[in-house]
mmCIF file of C-alpha atoms in Angstrom:
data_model
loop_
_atom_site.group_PDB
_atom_site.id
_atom_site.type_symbol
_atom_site.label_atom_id
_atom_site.label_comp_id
_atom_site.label_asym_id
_atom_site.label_seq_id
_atom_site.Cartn_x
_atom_site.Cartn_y
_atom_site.Cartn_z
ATOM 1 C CA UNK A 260 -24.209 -21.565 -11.361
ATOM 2 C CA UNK A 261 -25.806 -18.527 -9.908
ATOM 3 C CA UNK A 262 -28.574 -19.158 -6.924
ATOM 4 C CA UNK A 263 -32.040 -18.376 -7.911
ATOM 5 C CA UNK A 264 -33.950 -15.869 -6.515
ATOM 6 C CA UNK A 265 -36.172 -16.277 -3.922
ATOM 7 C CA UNK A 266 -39.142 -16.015 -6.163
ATOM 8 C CA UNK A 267 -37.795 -18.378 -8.401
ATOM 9 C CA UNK A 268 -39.367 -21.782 -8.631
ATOM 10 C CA UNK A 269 -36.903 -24.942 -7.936
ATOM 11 C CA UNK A 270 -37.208 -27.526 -10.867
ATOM 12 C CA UNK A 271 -38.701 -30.820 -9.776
ATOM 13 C CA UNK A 272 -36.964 -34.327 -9.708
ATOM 14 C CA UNK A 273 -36.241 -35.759 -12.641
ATOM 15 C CA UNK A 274 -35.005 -39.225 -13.083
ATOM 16 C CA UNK A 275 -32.316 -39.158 -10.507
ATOM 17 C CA UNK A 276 -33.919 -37.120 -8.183
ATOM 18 C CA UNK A 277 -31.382 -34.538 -8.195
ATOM 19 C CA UNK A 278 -33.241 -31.656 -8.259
ATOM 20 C CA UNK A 279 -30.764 -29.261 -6.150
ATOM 21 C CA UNK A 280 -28.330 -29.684 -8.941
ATOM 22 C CA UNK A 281 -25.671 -27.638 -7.480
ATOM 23 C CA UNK A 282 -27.556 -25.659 -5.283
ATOM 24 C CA UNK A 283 -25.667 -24.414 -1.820
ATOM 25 C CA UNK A 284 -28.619 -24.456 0.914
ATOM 26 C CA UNK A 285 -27.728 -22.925 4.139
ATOM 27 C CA UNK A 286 -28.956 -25.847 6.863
ATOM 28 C CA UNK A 287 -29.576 -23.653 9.991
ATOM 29 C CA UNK A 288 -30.215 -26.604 12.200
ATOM 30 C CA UNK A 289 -28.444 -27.075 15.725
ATOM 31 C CA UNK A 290 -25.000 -28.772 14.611
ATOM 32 C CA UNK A 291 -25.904 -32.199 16.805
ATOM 33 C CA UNK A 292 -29.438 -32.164 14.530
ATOM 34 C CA UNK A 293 -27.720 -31.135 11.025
ATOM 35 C CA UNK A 294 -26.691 -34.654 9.615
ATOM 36 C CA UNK A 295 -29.751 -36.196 8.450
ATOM 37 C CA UNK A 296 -31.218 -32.903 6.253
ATOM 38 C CA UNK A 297 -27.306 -32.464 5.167
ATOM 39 C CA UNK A 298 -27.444 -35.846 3.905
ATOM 40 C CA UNK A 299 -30.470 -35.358 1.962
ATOM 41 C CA UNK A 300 -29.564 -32.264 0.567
ATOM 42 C CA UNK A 301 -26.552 -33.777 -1.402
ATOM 43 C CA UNK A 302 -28.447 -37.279 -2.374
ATOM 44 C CA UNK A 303 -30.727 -34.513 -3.781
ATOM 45 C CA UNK A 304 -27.680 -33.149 -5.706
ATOM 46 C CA UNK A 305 -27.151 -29.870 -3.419
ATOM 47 C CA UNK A 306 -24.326 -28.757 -1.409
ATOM 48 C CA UNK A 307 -25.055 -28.590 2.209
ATOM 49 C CA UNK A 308 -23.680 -25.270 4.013
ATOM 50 C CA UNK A 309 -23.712 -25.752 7.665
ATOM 51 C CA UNK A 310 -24.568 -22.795 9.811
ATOM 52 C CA UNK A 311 -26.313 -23.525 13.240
ATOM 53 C CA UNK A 312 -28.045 -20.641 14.370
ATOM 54 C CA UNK A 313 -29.474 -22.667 17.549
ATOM 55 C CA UNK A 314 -27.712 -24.104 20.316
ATOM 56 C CA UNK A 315 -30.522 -26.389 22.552
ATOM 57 C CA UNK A 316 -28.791 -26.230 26.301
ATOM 58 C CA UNK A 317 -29.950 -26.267 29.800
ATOM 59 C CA UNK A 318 -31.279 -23.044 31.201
ATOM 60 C CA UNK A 319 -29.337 -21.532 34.013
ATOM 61 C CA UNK A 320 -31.671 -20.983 36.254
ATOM 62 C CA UNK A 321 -34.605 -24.246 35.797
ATOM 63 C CA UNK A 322 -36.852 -22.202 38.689
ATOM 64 C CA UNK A 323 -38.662 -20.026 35.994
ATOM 65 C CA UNK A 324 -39.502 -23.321 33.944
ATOM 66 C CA UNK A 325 -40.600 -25.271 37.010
ATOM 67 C CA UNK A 326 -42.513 -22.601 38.217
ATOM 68 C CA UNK A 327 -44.369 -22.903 35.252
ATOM 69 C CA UNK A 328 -44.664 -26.368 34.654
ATOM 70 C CA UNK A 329 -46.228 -26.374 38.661
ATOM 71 C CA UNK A 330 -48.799 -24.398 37.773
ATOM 72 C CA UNK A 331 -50.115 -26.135 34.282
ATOM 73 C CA UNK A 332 -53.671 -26.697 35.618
ATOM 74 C CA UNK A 333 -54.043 -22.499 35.420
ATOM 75 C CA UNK A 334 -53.291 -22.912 31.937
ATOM 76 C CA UNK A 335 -55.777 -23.708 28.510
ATOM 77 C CA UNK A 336 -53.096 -24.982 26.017
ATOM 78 C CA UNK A 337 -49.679 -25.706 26.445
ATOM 79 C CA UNK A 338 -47.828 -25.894 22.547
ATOM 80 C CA UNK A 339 -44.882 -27.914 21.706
ATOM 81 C CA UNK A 340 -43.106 -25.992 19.096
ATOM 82 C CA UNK A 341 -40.438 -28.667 18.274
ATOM 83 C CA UNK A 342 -38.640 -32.156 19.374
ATOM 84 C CA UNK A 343 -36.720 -30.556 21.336
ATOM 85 C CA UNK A 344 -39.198 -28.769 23.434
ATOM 86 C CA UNK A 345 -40.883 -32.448 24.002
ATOM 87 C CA UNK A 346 -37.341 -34.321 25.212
ATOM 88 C CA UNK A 347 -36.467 -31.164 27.557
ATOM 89 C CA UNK A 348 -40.459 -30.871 29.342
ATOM 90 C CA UNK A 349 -41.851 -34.007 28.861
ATOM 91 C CA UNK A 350 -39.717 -35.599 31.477
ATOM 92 C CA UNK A 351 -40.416 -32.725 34.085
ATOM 93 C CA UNK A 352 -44.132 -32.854 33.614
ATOM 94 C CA UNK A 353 -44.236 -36.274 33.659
ATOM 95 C CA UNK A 354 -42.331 -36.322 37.347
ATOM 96 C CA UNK A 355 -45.141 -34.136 38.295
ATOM 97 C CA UNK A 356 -48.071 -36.594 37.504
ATOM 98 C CA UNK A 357 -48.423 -35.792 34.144
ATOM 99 C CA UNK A 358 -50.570 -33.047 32.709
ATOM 100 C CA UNK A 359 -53.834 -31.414 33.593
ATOM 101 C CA UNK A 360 -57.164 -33.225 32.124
ATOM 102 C CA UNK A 361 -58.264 -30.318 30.751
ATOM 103 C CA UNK A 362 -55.281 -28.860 29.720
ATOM 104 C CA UNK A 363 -55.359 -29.240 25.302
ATOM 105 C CA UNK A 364 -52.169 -30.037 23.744
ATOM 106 C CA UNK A 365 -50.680 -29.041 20.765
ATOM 107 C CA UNK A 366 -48.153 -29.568 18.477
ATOM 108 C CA UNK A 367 -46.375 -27.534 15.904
ATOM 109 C CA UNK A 368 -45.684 -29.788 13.217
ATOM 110 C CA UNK A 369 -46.148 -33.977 12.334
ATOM 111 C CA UNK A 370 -42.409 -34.782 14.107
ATOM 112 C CA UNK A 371 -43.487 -32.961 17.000
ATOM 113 C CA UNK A 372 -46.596 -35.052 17.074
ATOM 114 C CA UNK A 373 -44.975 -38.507 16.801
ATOM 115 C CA UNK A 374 -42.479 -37.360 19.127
ATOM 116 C CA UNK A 375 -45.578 -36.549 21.805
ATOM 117 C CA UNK A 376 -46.791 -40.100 20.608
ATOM 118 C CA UNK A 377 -43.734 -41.541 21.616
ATOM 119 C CA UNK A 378 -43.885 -40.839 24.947
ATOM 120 C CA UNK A 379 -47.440 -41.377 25.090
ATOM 121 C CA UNK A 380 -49.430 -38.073 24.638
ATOM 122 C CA UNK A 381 -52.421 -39.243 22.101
ATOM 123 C CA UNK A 382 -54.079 -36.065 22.633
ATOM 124 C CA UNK A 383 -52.642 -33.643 20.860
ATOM 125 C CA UNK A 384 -53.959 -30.777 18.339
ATOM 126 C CA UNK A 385 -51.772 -30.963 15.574
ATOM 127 C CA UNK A 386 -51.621 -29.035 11.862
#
């Protein structure tokens, strides 16, 4: 089965829900992240191709990120592009009271969001 262009339309579910009828997609997600869009990828019918093009580590040097997460009252907005982002900061704002009043927060996408929600950041600018 060739791979449709990019341009190409996929065809919608049909009874089974097995749209991706044989279709390879390349998951890019970091390897420890991969398993639950993998899975639905082949209930879907498709054949998940692993390729992580991430790896989420520690930085090697925390003093530029603490620097900045001191000085967070000199700042408007401070965006949350993804989960990840939220587990790694959250903690280190939160062990230094928290953030600004004024400062807005935002979030990239809806799992961002709940993940904010989670650890109890209800205002947040979302899409």
């Amino acid at each position: 089965m060739d791979a449709p262009s990019p341009s190409t339309p996929l065809p919608l579910a049909g009874e089974g829900g097995r749209c991706l009828n044989g279709l390879r997609v390349l998951v890019t997600r970091p390897e420890h992240q991969a398993d639950p869009l993998c899975r639905l990828i082949e209930q879907h019918g498709g054949v998940a191709i692993r390729y992580p093009t991430l790896v989420i580590a520690e930085p090697r040097d925390w003093k530029p990120a603490l620097a900045i997460l001191d000085r967070l009252a000199d700042y408007d907005l401070a965006i949350f592009t993804s989960v990840n982002a939220v587990d790694r900061a959250l903690p280190l704002i939160q062990e230094r009271g928290g953030f600004p009043a004024r400062l807005d927060i935002a979030a990239i996408g809806q799992a961002t969001a709940r993940a904010l929600e989670r650890q109890g950041v209800t205002r947040c600018l979302r899409p």
